PDB file of C-alpha atoms in Angstrom:
ATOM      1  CA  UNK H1445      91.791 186.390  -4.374  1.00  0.00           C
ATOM      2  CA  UNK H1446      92.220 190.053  -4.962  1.00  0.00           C
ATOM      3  CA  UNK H1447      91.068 192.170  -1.824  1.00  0.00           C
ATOM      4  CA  UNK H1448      89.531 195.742  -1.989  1.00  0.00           C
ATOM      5  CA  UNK H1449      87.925 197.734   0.990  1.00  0.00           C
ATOM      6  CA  UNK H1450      86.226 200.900   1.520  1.00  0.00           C
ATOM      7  CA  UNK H1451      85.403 202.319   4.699  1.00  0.00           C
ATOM      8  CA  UNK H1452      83.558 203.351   6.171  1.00  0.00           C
ATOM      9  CA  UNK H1453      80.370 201.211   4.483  1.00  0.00           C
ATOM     10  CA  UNK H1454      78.127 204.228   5.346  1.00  0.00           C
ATOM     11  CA  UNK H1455      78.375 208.003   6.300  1.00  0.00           C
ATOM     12  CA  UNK H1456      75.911 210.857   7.150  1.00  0.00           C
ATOM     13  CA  UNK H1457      77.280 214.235   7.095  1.00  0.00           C
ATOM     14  CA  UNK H1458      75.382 217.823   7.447  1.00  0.00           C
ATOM     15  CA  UNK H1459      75.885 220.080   4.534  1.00  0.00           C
ATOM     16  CA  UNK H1460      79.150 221.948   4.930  1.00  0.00           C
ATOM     17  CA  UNK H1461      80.856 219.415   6.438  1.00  0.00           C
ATOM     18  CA  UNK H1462      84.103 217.566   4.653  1.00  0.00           C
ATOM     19  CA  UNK H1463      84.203 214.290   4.696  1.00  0.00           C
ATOM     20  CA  UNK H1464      87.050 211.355   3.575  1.00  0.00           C
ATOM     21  CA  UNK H1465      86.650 207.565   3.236  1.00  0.00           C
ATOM     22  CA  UNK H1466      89.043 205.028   2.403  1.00  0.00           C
ATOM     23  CA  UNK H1467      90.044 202.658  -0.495  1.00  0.00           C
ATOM     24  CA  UNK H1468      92.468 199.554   0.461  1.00  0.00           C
ATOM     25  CA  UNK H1469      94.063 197.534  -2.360  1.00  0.00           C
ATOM     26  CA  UNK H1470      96.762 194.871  -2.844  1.00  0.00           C
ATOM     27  CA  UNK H1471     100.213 196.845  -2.187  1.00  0.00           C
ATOM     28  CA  UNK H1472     101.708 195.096  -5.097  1.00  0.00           C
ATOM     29  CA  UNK H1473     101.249 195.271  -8.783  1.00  0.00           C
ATOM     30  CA  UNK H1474      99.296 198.100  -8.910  1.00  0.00           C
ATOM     31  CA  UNK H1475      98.075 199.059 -12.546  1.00  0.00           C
ATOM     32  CA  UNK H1476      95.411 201.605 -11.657  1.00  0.00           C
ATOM     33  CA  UNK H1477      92.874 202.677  -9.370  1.00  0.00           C
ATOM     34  CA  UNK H1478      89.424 204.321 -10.137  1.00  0.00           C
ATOM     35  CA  UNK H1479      86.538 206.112  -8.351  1.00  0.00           C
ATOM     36  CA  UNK H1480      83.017 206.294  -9.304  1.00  0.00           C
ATOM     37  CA  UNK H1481      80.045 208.039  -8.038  1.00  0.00           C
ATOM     38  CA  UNK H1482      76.898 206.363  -7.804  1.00  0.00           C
ATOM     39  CA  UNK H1483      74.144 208.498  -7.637  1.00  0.00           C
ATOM     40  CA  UNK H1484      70.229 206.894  -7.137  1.00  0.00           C
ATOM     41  CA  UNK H1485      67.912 206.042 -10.370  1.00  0.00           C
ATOM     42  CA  UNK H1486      71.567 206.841 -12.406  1.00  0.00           C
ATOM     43  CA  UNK H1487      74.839 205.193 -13.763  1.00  0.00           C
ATOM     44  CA  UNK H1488      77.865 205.164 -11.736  1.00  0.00           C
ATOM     45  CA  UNK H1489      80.301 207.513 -13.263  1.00  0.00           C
ATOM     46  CA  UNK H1490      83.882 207.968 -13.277  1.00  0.00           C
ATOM     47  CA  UNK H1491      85.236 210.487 -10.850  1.00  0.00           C
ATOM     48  CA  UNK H1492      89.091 209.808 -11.105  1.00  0.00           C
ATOM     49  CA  UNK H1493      91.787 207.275 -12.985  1.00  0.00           C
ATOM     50  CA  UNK H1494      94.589 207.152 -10.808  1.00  0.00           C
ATOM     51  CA  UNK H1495      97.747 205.848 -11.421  1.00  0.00           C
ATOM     52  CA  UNK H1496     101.068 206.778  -9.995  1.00  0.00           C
ATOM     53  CA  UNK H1497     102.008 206.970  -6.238  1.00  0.00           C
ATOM     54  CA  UNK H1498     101.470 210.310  -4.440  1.00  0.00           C
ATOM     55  CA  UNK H1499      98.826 211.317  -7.498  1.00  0.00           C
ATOM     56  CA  UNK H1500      96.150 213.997  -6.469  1.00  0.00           C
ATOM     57  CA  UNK H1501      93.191 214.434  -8.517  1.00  0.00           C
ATOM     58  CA  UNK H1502      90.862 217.205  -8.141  1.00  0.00           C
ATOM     59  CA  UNK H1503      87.428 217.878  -9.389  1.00  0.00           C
ATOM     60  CA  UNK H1504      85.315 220.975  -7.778  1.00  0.00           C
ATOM     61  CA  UNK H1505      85.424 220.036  -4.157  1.00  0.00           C
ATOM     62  CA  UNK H1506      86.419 216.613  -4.278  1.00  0.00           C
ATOM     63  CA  UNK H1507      90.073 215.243  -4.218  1.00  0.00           C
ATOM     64  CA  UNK H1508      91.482 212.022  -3.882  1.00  0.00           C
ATOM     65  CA  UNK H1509      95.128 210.948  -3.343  1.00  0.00           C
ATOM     66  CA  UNK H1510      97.090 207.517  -3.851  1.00  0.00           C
ATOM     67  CA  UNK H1511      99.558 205.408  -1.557  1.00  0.00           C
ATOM     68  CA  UNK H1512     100.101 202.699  -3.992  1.00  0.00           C
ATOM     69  CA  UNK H1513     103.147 201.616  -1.436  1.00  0.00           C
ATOM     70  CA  UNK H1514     100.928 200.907   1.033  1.00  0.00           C
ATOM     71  CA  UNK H1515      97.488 200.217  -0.726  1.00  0.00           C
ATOM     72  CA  UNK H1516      94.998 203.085  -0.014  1.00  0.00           C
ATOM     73  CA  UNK H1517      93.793 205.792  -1.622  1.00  0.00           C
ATOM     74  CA  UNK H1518      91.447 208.881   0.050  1.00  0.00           C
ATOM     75  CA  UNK H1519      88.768 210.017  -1.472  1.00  0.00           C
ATOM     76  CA  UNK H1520      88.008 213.770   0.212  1.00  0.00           C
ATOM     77  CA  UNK H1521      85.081 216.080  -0.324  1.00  0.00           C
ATOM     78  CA  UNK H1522      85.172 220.077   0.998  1.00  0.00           C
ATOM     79  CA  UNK H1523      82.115 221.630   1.894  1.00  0.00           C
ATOM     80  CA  UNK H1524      79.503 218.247   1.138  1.00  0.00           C
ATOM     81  CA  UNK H1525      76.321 219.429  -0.546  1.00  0.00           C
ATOM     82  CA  UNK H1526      73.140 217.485  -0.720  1.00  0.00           C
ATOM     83  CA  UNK H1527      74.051 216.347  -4.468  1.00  0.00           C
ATOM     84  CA  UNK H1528      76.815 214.673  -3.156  1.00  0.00           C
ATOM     85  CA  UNK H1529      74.857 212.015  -1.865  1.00  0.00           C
ATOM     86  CA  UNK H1530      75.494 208.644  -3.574  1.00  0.00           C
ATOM     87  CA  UNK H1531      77.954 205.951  -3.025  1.00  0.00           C
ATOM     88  CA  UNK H1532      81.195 206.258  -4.120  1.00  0.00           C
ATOM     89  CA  UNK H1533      83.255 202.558  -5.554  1.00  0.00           C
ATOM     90  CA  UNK H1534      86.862 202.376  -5.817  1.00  0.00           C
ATOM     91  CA  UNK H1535      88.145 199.981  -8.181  1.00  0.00           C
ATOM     92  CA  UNK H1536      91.710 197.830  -8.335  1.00  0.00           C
ATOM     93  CA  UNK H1537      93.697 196.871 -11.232  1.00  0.00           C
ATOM     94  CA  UNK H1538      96.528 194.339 -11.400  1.00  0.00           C
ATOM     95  CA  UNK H1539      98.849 194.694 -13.759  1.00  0.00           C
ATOM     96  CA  UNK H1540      98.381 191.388 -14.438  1.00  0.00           C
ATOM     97  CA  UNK H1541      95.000 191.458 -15.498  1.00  0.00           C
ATOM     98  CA  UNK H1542      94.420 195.077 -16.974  1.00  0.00           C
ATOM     99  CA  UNK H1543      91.199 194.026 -18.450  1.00  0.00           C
ATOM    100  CA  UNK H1544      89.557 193.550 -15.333  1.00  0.00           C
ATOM    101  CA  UNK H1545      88.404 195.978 -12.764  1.00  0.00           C
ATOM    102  CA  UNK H1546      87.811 194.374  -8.557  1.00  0.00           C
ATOM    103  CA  UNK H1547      85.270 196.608  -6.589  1.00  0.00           C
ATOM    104  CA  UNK H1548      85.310 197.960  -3.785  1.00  0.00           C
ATOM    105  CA  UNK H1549      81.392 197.533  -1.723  1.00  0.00           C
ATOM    106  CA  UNK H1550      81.756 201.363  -1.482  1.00  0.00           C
ATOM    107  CA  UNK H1551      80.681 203.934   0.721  1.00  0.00           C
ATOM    108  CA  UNK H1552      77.653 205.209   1.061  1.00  0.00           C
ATOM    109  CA  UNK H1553      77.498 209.310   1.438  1.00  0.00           C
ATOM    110  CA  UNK H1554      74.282 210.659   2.461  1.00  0.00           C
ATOM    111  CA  UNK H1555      74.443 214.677   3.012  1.00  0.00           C
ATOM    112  CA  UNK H1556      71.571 216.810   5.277  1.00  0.00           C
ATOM    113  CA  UNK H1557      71.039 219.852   4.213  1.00  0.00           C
TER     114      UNK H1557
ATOM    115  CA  UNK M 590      74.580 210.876 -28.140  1.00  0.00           C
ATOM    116  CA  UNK M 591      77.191 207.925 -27.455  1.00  0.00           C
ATOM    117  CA  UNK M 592      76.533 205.775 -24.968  1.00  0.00           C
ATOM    118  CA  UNK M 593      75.169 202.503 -23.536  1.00  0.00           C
ATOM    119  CA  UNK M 594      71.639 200.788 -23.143  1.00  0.00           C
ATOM    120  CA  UNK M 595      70.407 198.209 -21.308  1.00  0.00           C
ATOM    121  CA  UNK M 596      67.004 196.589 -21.755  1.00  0.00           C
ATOM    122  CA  UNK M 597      64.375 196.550 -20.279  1.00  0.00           C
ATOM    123  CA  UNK M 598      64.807 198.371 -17.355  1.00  0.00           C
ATOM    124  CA  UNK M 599      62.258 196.063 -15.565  1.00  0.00           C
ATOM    125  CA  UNK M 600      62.179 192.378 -16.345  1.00  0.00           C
ATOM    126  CA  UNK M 601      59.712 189.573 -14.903  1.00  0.00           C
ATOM    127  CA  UNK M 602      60.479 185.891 -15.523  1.00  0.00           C
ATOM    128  CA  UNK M 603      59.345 182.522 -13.552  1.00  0.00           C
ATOM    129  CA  UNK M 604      62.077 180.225 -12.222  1.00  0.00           C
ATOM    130  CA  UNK M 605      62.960 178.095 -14.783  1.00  0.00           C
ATOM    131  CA  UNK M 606      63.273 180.041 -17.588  1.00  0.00           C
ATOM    132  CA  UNK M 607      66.161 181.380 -19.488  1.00  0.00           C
ATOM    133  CA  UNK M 608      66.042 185.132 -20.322  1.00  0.00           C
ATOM    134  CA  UNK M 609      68.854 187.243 -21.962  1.00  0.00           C
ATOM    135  CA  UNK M 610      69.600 191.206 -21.054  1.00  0.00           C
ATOM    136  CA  UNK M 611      70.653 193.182 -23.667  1.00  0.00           C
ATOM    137  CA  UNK M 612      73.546 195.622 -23.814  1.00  0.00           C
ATOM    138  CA  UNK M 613      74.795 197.586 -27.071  1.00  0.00           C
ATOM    139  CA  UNK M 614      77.309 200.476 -26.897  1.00  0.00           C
ATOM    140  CA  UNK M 615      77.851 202.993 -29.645  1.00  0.00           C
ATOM    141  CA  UNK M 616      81.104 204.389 -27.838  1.00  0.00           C
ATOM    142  CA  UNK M 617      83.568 202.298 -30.511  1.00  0.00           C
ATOM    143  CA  UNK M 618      84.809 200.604 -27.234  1.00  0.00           C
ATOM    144  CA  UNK M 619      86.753 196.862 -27.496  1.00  0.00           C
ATOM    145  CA  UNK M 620      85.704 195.776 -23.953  1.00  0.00           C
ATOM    146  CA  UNK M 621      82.808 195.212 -22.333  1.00  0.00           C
ATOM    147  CA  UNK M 622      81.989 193.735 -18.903  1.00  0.00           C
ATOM    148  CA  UNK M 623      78.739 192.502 -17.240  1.00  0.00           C
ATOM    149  CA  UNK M 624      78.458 193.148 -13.009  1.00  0.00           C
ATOM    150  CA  UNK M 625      75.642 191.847 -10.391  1.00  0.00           C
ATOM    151  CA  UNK M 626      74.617 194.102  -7.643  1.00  0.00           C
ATOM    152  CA  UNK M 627      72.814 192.702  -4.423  1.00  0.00           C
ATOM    153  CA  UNK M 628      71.710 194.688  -1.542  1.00  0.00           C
ATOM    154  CA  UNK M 629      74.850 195.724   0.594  1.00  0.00           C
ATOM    155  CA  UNK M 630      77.198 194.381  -2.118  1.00  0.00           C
ATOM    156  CA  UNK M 631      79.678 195.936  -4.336  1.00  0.00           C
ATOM    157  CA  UNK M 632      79.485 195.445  -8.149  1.00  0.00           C
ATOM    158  CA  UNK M 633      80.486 191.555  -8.490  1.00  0.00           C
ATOM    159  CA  UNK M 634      81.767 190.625 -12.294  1.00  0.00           C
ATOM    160  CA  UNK M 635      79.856 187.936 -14.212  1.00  0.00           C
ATOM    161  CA  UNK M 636      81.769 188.006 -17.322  1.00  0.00           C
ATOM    162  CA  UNK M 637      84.140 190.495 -19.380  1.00  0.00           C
ATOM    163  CA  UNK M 638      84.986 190.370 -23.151  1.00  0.00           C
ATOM    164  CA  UNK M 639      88.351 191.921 -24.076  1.00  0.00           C
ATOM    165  CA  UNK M 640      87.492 192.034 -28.184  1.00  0.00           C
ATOM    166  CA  UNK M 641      84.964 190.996 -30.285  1.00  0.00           C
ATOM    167  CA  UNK M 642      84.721 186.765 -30.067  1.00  0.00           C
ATOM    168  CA  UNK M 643      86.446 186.998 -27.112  1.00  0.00           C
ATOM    169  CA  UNK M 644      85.006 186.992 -23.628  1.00  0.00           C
ATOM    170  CA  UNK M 645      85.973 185.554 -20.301  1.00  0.00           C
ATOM    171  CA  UNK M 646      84.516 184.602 -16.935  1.00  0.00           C
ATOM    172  CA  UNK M 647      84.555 186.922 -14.054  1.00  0.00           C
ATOM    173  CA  UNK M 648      84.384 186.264 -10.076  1.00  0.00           C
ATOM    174  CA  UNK M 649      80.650 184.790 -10.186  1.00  0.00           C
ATOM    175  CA  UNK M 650      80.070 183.165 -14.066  1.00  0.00           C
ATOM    176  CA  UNK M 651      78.427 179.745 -13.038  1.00  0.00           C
ATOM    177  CA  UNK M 652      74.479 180.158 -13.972  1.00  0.00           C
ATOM    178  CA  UNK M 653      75.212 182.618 -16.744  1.00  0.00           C
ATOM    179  CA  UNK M 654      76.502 182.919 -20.531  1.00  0.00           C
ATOM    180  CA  UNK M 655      77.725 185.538 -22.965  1.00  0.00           C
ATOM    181  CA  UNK M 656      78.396 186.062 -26.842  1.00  0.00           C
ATOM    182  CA  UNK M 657      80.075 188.836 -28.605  1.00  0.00           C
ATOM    183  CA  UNK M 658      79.399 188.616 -32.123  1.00  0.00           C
ATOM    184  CA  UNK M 659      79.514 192.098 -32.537  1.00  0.00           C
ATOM    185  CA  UNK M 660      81.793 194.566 -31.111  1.00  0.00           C
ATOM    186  CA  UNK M 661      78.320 196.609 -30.421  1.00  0.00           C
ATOM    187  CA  UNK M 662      76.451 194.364 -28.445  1.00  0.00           C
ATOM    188  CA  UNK M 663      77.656 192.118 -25.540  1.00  0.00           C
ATOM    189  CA  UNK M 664      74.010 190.248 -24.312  1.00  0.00           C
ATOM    190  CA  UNK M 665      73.578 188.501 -20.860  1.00  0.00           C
ATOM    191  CA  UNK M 666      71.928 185.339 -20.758  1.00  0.00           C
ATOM    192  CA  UNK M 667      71.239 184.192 -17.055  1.00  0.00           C
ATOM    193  CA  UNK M 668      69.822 180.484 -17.437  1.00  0.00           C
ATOM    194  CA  UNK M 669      68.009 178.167 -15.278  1.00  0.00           C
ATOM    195  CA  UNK M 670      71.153 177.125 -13.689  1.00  0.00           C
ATOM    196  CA  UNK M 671      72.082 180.104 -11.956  1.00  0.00           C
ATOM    197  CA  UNK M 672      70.784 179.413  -8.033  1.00  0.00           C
ATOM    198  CA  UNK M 673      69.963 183.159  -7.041  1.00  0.00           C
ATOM    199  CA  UNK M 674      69.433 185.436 -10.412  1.00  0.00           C
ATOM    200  CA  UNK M 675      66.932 187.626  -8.731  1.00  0.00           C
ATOM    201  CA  UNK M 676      69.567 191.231  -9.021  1.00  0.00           C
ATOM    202  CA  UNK M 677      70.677 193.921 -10.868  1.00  0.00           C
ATOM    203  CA  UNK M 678      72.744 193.859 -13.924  1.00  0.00           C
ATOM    204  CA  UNK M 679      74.448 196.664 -15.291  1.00  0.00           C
ATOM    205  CA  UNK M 680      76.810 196.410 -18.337  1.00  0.00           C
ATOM    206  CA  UNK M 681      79.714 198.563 -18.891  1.00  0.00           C
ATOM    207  CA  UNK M 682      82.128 199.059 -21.488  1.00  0.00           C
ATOM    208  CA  UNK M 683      85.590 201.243 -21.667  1.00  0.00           C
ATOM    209  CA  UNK M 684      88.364 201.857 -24.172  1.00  0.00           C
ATOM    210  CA  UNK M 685      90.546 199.139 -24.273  1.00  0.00           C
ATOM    211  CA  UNK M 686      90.865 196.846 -22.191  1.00  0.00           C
ATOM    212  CA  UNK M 687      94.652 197.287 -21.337  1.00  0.00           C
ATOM    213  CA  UNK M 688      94.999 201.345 -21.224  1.00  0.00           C
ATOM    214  CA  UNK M 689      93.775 203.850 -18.477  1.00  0.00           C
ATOM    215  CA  UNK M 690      90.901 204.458 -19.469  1.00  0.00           C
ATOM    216  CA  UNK M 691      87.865 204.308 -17.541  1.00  0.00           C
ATOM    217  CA  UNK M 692      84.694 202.616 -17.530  1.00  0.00           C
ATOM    218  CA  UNK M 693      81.172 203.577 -19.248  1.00  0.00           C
ATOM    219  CA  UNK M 694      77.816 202.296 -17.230  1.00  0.00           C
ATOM    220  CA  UNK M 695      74.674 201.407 -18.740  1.00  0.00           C
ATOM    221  CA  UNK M 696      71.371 202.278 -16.492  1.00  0.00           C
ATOM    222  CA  UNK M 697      70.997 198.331 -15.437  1.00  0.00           C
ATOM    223  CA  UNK M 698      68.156 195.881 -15.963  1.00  0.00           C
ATOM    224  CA  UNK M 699      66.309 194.770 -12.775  1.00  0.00           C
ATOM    225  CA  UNK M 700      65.511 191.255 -12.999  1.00  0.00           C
ATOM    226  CA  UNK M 701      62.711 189.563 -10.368  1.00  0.00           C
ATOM    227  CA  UNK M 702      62.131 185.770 -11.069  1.00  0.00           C
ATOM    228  CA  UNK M 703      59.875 184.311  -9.154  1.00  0.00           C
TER     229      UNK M 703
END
């Protein structure tokens, strides 16, 4: 059974603060790795596709880098606002099942302004 | 405006009964996927289809079927077997199911049975 963690499950920030949380994943075949935002009452959305070691992706003030050596990826936000509340999935795929995507639980952002 | 829907948004069955979610995309996309949400779970695949008459099971299929008939529609039926269907079901669909690309949400159906 494929593994993938976030951490931390939950995370309350003031407005202006950054903030990072973590995505573990098998270490080995690595396909690709995605992050979503889930906002409340709406879709999750894709934030990044990710797929070579030592990628950064950046969108406004959030980032996100991959270790696919040692299975994590970071998923960073400058400067939280209140709209970045929602809770943000990571998800693995093997390369041998592309067709499949294996969330992460996520982590739950909540910003105060 | 492409996207996907999911209906109802709201849906009220007795235990016992059979009911079937819809999902149709008008995004052109080969794959589809079904997930179940529970409080203080991640998204949890029922079932995926690759292609049109095509589809496989995912990490939690018992209790549940599928069809895709049409590469449009991918509907959810969660039958009388299925121990705990009381959730939230949100389709998705993306690309292909071998590239990069990412995946497409609907906005979920909320099923009670009681």
């Amino acid at each position: 059974i494929l593994n993938v963690e976030q951490s931390p499950q939950s995370l309350h920030v003031q407005e202006g603060d950054s903030t990072n949380f973590t995505c573990s994943f098998p270490s080995s075949n690595f396909y690709a790795l995605h992050w979503y935002r889930w906002e409340t009452a709406k879709s999750p959305e894709a934030l990044f596709v990710m797929t070579l070691n030592g990628d950064e992706k950046k969108k406004g003030r959030i980032s996100a880098t991959l270790n696919t050596k040692e299975g994590y990826s970071y998923l960073y936000i400058k400067g939280s606002q209140p709209e970045d509340s929602a809770t943000y999935l990571c998800a693995f795929i093997h390369s041998g099942n592309t067709g499949k995507l294996i969330f992460g639980q996520g982590t739950t952002l909540q910003v105060k302004p | 405006d492409g996207g996907i829907t999911q209906s109802p948004k709201y849906l009220f069955r007795k235990e016992g009964q059979n009911v079937t979610l819809s999902c149709e995309q008008n995004l052109n996309h080969d794959a589809m996927y079904w997930y179940r949400q529970d409080p203080g779970q991640g998204l949890r695949l029922i079932y995926y289809s690759q292609i049109v008459n095509d589809f496989q099971k995912g990490d939690i299929a018992e209790g549940y079927s599928v069809s895709r008939e049409k590469k449009e529609s991918f509907p959810l039926t969660v039958t009388s077997a299925q121990k705990n269907p009381t959730a939230f079901y949100l389709c998705a669909s993306r690309r292909t199911a071998s590239d990069l690309s990412e995946q497409y949400f609907g906005p979920g159906t909320r099923l009670t049975v009681t």
